[in-house]
Tab-separated table of C-alpha atoms in Angstrom:
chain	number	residue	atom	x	y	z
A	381	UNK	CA	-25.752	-24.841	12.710
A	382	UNK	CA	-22.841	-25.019	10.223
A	383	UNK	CA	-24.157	-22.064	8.293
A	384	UNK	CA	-23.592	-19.340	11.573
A	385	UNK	CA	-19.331	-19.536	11.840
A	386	UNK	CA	-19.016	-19.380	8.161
A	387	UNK	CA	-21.271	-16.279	8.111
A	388	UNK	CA	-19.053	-14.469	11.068
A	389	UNK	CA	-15.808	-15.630	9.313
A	390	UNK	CA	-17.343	-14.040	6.054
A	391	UNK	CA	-17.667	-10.938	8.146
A	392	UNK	CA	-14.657	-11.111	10.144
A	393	UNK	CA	-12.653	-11.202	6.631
A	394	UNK	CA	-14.634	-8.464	5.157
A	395	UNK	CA	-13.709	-6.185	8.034
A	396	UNK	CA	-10.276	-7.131	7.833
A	397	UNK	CA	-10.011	-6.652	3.908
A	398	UNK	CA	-11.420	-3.360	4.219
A	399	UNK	CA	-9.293	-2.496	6.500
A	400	UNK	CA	-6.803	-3.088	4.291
A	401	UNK	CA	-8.099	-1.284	1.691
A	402	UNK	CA	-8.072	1.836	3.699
A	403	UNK	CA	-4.533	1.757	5.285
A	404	UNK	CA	-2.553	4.184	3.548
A	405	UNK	CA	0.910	3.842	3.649
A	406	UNK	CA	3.879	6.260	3.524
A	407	UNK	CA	3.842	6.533	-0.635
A	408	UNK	CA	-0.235	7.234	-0.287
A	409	UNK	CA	0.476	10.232	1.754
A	410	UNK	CA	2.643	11.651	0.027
A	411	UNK	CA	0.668	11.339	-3.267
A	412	UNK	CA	-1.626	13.455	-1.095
A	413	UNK	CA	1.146	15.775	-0.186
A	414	UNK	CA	2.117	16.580	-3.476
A	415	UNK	CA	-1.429	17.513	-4.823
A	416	UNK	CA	-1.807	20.087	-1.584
A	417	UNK	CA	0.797	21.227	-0.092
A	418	UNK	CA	1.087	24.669	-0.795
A	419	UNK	CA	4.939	24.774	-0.809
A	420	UNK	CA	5.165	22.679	-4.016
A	421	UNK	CA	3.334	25.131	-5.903
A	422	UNK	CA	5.093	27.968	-4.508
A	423	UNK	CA	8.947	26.280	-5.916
A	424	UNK	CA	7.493	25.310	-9.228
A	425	UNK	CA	6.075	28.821	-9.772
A	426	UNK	CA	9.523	30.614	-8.701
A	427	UNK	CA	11.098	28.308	-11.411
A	428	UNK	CA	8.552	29.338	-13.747
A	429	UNK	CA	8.863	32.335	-12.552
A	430	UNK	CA	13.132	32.350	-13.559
A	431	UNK	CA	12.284	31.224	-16.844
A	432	UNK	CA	10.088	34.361	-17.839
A	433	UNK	CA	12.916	36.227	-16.577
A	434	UNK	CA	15.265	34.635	-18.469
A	435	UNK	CA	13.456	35.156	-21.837
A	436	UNK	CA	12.593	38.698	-20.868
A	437	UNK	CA	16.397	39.002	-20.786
A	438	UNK	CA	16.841	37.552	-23.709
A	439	UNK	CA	14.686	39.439	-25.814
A	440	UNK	CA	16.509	42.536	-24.944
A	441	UNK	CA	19.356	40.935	-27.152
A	442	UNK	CA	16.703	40.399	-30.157
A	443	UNK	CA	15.457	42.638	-32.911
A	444	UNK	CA	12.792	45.165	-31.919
A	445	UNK	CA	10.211	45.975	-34.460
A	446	UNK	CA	7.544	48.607	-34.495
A	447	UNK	CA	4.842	49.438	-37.214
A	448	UNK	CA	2.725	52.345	-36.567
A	449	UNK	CA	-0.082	54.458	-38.551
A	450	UNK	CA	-1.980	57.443	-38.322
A	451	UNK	CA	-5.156	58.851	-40.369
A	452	UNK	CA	-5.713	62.450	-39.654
A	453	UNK	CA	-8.176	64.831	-40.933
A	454	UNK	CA	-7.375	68.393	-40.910
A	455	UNK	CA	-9.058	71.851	-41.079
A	456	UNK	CA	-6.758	74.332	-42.121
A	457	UNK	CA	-7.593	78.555	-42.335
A	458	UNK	CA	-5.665	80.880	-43.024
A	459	UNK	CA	-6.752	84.314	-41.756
A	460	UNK	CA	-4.530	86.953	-43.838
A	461	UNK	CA	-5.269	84.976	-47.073
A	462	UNK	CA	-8.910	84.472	-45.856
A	463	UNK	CA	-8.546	80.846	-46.940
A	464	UNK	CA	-9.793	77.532	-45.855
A	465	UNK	CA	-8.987	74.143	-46.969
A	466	UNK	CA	-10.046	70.507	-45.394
A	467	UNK	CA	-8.110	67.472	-46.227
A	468	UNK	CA	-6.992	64.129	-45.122
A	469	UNK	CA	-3.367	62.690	-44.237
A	470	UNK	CA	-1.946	59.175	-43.973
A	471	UNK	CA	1.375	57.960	-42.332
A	472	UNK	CA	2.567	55.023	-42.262
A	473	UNK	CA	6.300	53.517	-40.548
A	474	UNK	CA	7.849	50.859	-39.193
A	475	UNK	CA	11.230	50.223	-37.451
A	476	UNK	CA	13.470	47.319	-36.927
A	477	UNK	CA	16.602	48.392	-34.101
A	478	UNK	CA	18.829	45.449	-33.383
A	479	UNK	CA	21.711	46.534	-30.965
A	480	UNK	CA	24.881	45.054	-32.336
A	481	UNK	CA	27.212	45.710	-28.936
A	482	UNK	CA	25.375	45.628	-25.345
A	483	UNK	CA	27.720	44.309	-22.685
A	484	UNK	CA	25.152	44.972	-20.064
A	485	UNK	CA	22.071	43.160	-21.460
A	486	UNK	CA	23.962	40.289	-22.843
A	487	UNK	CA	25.369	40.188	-18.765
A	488	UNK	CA	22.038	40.641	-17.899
A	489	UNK	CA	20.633	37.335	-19.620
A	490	UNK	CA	23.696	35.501	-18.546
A	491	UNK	CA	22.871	36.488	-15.039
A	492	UNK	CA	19.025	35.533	-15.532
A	493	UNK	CA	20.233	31.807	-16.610
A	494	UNK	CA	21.800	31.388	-13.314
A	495	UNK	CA	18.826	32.595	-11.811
A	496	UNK	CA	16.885	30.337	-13.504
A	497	UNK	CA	19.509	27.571	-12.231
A	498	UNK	CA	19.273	28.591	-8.498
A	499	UNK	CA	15.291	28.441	-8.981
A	500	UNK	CA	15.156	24.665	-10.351
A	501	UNK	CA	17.609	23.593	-7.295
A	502	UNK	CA	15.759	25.524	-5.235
A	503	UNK	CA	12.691	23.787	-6.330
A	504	UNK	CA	14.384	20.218	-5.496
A	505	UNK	CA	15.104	21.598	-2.171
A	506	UNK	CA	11.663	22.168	-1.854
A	507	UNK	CA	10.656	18.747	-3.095
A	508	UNK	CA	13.184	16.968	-0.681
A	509	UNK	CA	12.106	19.097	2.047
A	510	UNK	CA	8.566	18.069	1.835
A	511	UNK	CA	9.443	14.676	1.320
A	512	UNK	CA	11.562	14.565	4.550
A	513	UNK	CA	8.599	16.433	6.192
A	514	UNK	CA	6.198	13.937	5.282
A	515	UNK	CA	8.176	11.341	6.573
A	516	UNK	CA	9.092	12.852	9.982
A	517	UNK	CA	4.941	13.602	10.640
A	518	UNK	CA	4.160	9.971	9.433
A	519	UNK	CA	6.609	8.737	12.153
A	520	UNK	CA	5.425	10.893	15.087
A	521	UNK	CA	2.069	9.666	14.317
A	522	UNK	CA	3.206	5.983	14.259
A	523	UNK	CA	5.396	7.105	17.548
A	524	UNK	CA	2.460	8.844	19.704
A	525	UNK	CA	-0.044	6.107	18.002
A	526	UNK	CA	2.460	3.068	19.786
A	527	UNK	CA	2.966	5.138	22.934
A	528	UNK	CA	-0.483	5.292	23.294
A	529	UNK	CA	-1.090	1.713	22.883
A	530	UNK	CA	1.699	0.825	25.308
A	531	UNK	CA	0.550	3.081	28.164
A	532	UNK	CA	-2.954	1.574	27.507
A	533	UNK	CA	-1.469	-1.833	27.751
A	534	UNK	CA	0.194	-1.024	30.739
A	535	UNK	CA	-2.937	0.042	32.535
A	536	UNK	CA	-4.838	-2.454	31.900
A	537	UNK	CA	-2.107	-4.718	33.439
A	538	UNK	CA	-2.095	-2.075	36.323
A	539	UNK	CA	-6.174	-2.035	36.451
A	540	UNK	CA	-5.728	-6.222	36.493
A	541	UNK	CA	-2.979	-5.878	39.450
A	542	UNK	CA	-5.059	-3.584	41.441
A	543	UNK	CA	-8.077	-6.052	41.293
A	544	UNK	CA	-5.877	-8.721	42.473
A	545	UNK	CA	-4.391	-7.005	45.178
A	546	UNK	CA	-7.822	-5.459	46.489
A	547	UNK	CA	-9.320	-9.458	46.764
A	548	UNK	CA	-6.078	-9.683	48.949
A	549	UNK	CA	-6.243	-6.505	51.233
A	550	UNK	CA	-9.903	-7.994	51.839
A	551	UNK	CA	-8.563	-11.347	52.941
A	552	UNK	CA	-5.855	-9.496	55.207
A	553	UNK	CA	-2.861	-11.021	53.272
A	554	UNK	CA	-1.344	-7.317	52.414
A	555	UNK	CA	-1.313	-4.070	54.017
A	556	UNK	CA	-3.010	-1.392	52.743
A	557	UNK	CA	-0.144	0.862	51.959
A	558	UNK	CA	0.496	-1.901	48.770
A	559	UNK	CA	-3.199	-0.967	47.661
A	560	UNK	CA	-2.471	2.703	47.951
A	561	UNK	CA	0.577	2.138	46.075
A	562	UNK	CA	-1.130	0.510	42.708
A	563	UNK	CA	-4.197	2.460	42.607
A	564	UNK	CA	-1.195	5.441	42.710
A	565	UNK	CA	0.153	3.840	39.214
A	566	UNK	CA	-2.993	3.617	37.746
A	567	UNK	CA	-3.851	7.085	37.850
A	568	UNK	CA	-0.160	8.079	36.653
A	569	UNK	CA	-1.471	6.063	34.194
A	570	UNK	CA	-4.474	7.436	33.884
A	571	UNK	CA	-2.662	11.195	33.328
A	572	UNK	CA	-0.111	9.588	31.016
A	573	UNK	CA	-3.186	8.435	28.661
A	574	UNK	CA	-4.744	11.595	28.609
A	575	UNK	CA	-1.348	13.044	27.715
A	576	UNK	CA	-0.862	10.431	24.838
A	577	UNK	CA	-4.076	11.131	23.449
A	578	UNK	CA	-3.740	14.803	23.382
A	579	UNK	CA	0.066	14.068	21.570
A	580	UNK	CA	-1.626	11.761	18.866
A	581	UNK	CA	-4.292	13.867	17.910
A	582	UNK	CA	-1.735	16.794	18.025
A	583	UNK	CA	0.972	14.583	15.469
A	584	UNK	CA	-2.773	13.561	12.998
A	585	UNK	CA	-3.248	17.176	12.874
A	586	UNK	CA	0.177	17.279	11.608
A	587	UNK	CA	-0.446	15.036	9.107
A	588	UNK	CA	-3.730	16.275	8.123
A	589	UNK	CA	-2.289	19.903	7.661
A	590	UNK	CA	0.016	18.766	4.705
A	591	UNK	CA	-2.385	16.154	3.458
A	592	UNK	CA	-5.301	18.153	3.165
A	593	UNK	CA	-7.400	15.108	3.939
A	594	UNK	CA	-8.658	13.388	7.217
A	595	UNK	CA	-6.155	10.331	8.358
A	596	UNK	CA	-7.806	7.709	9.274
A	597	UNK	CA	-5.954	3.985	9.103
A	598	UNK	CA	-1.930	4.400	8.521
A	599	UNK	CA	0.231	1.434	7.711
A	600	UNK	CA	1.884	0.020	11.135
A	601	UNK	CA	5.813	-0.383	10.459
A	602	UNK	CA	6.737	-3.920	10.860
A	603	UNK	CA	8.370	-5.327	14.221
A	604	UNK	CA	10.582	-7.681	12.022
A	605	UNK	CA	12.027	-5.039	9.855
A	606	UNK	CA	16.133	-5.720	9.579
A	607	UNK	CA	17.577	-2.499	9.584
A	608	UNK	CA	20.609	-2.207	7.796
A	609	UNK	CA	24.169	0.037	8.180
A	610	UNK	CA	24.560	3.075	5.741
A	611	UNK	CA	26.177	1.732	3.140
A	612	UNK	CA	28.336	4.611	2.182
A	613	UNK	CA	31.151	5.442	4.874
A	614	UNK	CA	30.654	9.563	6.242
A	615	UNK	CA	33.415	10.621	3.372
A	616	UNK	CA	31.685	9.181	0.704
A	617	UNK	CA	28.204	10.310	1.784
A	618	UNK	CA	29.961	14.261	2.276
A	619	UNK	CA	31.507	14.471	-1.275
A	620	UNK	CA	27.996	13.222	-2.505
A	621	UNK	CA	26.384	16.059	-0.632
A	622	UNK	CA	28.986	18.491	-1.817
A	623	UNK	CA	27.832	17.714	-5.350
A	624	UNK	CA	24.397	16.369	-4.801
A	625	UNK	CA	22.399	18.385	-2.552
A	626	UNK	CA	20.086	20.984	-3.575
A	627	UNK	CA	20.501	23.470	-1.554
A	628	UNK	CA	24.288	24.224	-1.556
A	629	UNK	CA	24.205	23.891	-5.569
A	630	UNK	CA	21.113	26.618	-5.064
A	631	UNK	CA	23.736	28.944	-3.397
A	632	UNK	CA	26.637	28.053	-5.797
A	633	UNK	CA	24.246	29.320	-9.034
A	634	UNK	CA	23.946	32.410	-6.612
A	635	UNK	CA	27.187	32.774	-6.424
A	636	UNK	CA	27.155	32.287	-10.634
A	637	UNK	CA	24.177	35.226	-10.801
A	638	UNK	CA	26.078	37.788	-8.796
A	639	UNK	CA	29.253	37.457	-10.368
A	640	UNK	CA	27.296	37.870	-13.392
A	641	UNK	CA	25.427	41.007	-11.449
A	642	UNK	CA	28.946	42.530	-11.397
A	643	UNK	CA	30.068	41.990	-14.858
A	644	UNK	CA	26.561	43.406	-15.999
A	645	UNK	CA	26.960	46.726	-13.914
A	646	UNK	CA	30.606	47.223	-14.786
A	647	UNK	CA	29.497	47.538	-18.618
A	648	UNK	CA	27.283	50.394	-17.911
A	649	UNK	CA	30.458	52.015	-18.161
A	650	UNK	CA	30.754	50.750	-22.050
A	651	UNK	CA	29.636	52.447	-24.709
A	652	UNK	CA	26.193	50.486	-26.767
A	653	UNK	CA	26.096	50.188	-30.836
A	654	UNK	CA	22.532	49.728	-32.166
A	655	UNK	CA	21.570	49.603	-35.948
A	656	UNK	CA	18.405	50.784	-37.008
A	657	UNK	CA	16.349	50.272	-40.230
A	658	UNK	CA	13.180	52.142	-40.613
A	659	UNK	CA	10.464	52.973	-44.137
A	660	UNK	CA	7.921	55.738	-43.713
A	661	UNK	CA	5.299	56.443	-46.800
A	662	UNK	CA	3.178	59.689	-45.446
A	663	UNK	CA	1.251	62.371	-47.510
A	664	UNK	CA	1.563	64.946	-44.443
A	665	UNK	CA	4.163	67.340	-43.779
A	666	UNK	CA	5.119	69.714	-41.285
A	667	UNK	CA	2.870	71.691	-39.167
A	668	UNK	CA	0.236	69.071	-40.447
A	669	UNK	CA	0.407	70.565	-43.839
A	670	UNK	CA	-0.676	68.900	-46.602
A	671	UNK	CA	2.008	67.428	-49.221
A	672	UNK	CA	2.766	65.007	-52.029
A	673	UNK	CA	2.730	61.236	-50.611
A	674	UNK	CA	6.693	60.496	-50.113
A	675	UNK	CA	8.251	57.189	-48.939
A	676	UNK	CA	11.546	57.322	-46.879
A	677	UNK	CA	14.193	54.366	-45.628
A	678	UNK	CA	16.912	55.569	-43.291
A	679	UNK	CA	19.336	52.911	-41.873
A	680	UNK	CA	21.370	54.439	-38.981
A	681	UNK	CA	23.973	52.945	-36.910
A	682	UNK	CA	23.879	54.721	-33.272
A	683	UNK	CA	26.686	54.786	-30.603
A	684	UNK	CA	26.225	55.766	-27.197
A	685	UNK	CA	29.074	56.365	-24.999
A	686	UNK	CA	28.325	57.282	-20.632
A	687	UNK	CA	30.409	59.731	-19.790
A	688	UNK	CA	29.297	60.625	-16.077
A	689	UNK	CA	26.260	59.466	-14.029
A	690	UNK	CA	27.272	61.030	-11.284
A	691	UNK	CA	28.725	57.787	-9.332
A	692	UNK	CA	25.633	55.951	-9.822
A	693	UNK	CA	27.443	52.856	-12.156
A	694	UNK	CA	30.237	52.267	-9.700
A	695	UNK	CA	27.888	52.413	-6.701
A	696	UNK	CA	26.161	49.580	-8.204
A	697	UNK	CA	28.977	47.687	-9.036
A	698	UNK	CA	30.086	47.992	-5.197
A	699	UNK	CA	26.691	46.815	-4.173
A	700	UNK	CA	26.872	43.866	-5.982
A	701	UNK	CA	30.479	42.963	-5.098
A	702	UNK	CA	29.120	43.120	-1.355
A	703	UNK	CA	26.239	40.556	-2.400
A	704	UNK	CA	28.850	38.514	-3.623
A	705	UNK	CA	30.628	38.283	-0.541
A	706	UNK	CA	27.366	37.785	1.468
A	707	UNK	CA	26.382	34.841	-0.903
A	708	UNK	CA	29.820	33.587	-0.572
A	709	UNK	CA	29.878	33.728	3.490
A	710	UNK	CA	25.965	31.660	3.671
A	711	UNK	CA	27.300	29.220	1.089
A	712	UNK	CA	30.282	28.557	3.126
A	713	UNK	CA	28.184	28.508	6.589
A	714	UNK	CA	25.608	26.171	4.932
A	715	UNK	CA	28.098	23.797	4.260
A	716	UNK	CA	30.060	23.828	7.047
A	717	UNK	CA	26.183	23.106	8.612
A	718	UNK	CA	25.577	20.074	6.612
A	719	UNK	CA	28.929	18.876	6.943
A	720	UNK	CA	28.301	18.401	11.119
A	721	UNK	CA	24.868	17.382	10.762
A	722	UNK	CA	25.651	14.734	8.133
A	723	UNK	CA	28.089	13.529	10.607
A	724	UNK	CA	25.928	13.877	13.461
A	725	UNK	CA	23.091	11.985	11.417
A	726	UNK	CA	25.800	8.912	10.381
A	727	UNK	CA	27.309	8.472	13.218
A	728	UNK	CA	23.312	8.448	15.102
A	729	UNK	CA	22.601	6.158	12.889
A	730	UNK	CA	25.320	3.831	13.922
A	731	UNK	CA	24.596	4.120	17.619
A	732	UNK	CA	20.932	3.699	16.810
A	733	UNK	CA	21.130	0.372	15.486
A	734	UNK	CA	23.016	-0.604	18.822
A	735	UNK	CA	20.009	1.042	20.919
A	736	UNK	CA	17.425	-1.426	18.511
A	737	UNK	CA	19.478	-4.501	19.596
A	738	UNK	CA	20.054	-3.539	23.302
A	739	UNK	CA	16.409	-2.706	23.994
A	740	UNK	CA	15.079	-5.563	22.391
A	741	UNK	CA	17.578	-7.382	24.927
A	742	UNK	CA	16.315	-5.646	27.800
A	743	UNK	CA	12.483	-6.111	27.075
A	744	UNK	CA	13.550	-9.687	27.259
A	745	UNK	CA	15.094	-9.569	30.174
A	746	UNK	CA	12.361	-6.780	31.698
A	747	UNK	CA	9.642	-9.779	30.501
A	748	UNK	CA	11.495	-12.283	32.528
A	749	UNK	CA	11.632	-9.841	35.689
A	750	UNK	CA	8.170	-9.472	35.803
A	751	UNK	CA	7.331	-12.457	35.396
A	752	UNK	CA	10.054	-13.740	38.706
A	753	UNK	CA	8.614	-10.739	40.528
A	754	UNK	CA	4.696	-12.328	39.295
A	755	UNK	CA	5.554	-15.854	40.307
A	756	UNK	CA	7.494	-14.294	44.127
A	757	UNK	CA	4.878	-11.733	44.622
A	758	UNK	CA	2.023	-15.263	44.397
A	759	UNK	CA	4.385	-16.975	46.528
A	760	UNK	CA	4.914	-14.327	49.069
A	761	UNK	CA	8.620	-14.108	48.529
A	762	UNK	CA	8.043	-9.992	46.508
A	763	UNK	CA	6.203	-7.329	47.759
A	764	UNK	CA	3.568	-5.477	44.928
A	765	UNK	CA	6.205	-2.275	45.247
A	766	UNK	CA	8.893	-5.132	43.313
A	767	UNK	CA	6.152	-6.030	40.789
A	768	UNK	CA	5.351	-2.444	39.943
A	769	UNK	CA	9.048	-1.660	39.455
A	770	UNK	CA	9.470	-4.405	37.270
A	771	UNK	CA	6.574	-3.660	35.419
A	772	UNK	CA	7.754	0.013	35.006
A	773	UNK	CA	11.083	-1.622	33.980
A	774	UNK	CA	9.214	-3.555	31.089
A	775	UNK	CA	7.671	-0.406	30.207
A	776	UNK	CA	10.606	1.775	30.004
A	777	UNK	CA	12.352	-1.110	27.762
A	778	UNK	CA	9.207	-1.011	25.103
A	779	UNK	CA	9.516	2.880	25.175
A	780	UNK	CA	12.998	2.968	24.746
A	781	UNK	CA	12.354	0.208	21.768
A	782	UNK	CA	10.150	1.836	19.579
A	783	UNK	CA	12.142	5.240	19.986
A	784	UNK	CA	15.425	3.908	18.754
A	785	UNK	CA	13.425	2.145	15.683
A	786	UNK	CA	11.560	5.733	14.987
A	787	UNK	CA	14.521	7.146	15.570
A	788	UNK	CA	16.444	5.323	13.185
A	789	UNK	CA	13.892	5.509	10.317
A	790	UNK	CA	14.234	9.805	10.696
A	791	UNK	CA	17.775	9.334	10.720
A	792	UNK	CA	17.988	7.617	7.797
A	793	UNK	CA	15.063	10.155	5.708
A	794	UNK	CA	17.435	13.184	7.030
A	795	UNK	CA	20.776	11.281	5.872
A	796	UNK	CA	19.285	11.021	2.631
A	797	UNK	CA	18.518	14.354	2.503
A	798	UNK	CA	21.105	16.141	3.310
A	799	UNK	CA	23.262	13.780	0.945
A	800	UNK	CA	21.246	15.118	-1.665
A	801	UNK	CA	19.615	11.695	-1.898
A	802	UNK	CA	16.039	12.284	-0.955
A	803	UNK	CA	14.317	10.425	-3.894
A	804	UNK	CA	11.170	8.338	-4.333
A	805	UNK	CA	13.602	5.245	-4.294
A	806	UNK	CA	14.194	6.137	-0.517
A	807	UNK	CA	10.803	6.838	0.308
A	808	UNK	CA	9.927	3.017	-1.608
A	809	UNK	CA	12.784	1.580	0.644
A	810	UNK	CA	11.190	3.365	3.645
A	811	UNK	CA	7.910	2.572	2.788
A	812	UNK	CA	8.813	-1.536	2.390
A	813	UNK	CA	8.966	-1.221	6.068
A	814	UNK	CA	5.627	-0.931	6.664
A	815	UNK	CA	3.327	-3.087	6.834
């Protein structure tokens, strides 16, 4: 007889460690995330993708060296001299050409650095992007997954009161119009459930699309989490975005590559000074004649000087003064965007720690309501219509609850991001919130 409870707590703590085992919280996602979602792969290849241009660009400024050979044979006749020979011919050269003055190329690999620059912020605005993104989706999950289990909650309370107030319509003690008027809340109910349920699956598919992997068990966040104020006032957390985040420092090495763009199509108009070193050893002459082998070196120094390309230089040079401008105009627009929704976000954050400690007030108070209109509703003194309202009051309260604390964690992800401070260290403070 002692054996049978220790057997079903042996099981009970099984279940419970596995379930444990197979909770994954916001850090186990995203370890997920980052081995399939697509637009990782996409910023790292751009950036690879800059550096190949870059040493493309640089090569142009390098020595260029060419070998190449030939072995010919040859049938020669002659028809006035009614001769005919047959012979063989070698050849054999190779080149070195090193320009010594090329204001456009060396422009050009300047230009291809800040590429390269724009691609690797670029990249971390990809990878802070994806981090917010997981974050938000792991939220709304949690969110629809709590709204879910309130509205549940809620009818069963509802299914409970309707019970109740059916074994009192039979005894005469209220009028049917009460009984009308719970059965009506439990199939709002009934429609909000099938509405939550259709939301949840919607935000797992969410999840699942970045993940690549089913979601099964997430990690719940915790109801005694202290959330804390930002600790860096609005100024502080601006001049850290102005030097910080990704995506404005992307646009700043854009505005690096054009002006670079310019000074690279301006020197089109410069003249180029390339030296050249080149040995040829060849035993065939011209007209594929036959003559004695003969070795040559030339070294020649060659200057090229544009004269007229029929408007075609300072065309260019006009189109890439007007991408200048045009990269100048969306860096100034994307900061004047971050500026107001880093303000937005910091100041949100402020009034959503109020909302947390007002709501949790008022489901308090919306407990102790019910309860009253419970205790006068058994007495007599409250009709069932004040017990539903109060009940919809409690309701509203939780709601209103666990949107200010959801609302606050996204607030803080986006604040980081936007400061340029979307790291793993915020997504370990996040994640210590869980349980």
């Amino acid at each position: 007889m002692l054996r049978r409870p220790s057997f079903f707590l042996v099981i009970l703590l099984t279940v419970s460690f596995s379930k444990q085992i197979l909770a994954q919280d916001l850090v186990a996602i995203y370890q997920q995330v980052e081995l399939s979602d697509p637009r990782l792969l996409i910023g790292h290849q751009n950036y690879q993708i800059g550096e190949a241009r870059q040493r493309q660009a640089l090569g142009e400024l390098l020595p260029q060296a060419n070998f190449s050979s030939s072995l010919t044979s040859t049938e020669r006749e002659v028809d006035d001299l009614d001769s005919f020979e047959q012979f063989g011919g070698e050849r054999y050269a190779i080149s070195v050409r090193q320009p010594l003055f090329n204001m456009e190329r060396f422009r050009s690999w300047q230009r291809a650095k800040s590429v390269t620059e724009q691609f690797g912020y670029k990249r971390d605005d990809t990878v802070a992007k994806v981090r917010l993104d997981t974050i938000e989706r792991y939220f709304q999950y949690l969110k629809a997954k709590d709204e879910l289990n309130l509205i549940t909650e809620d009818k069963a309370d509802t299914k409970l009161r309707l019970e109740q107030t059916q074994a009192l319509f039979d005894k005469n003690l209220v009028r049917i119009t009460e009984l009308l008027e719970v059965q009506s809340s439990l199939d709002l109910l009934e429609a909000q459930e099938i509405s939550a349920e259709q939301t949840l699956e919607m935000a797992r598919e969410s999840l699942i699309e970045i993940t690549g992997q089913p979601v099964s068990y997430v990690a719940q966040l915790r109801e005694e989490t202290n959330f804390a104020r930002p600790e860096m006032s609005v100024d502080e957390l601006l001049d850290r975005a102005m030097l910080h985040n990704p995506a404005l420092n992307a646009l700043g090495s854009e505005i690096d590559a054009a002006k670079k763009n310019i000074q690279s199509k301006r020197a089109q108009h410069l003249p180029t000074v390339n030296l050249e070193l080149s040995k040829q050893e060849t035993d065939i002459g011209f007209d594929n004649t036959q003559t004695p082998k003969s070795d040559s070196e030339v070294i020649s120094l060659s200057i090229n000087v544009p004269i007229y390309s029929g408007g075609v230089t300072s065309a260019r040079v006009e189109e890439s003064a007007r991408q200048l401008v045009v990269s100048q105009a969306t860096l100034d627009q994307t900061r004047r965007e971050i500026i107001k929704e880093l303000k937005d976000m910091f100041f949100g954050m402020r009034s959503t720690l109020r909302q947390i400690e007002a709501t949790d007030k008022a489901i308090t108070s919306a407990s102790k309501s019910l309860e009253a209109m419970n205790r006068g509703f058994e007495l007599g003194m409250s009709t069932i219509s004040d017990v539903l309202d109060a009940q919809k009051e409690l309701l509203s309260a939780k709601r209103s609850h666990q949107q200010a604390r959801y609302d606050y964690v996204i607030t803080r992800a986006r604040l980081a991001f936007l400061s340029g401070g979307m790291d793993e260290q915020v997504m370990a403070e996040i994640n210590s919130w869980l349980d």
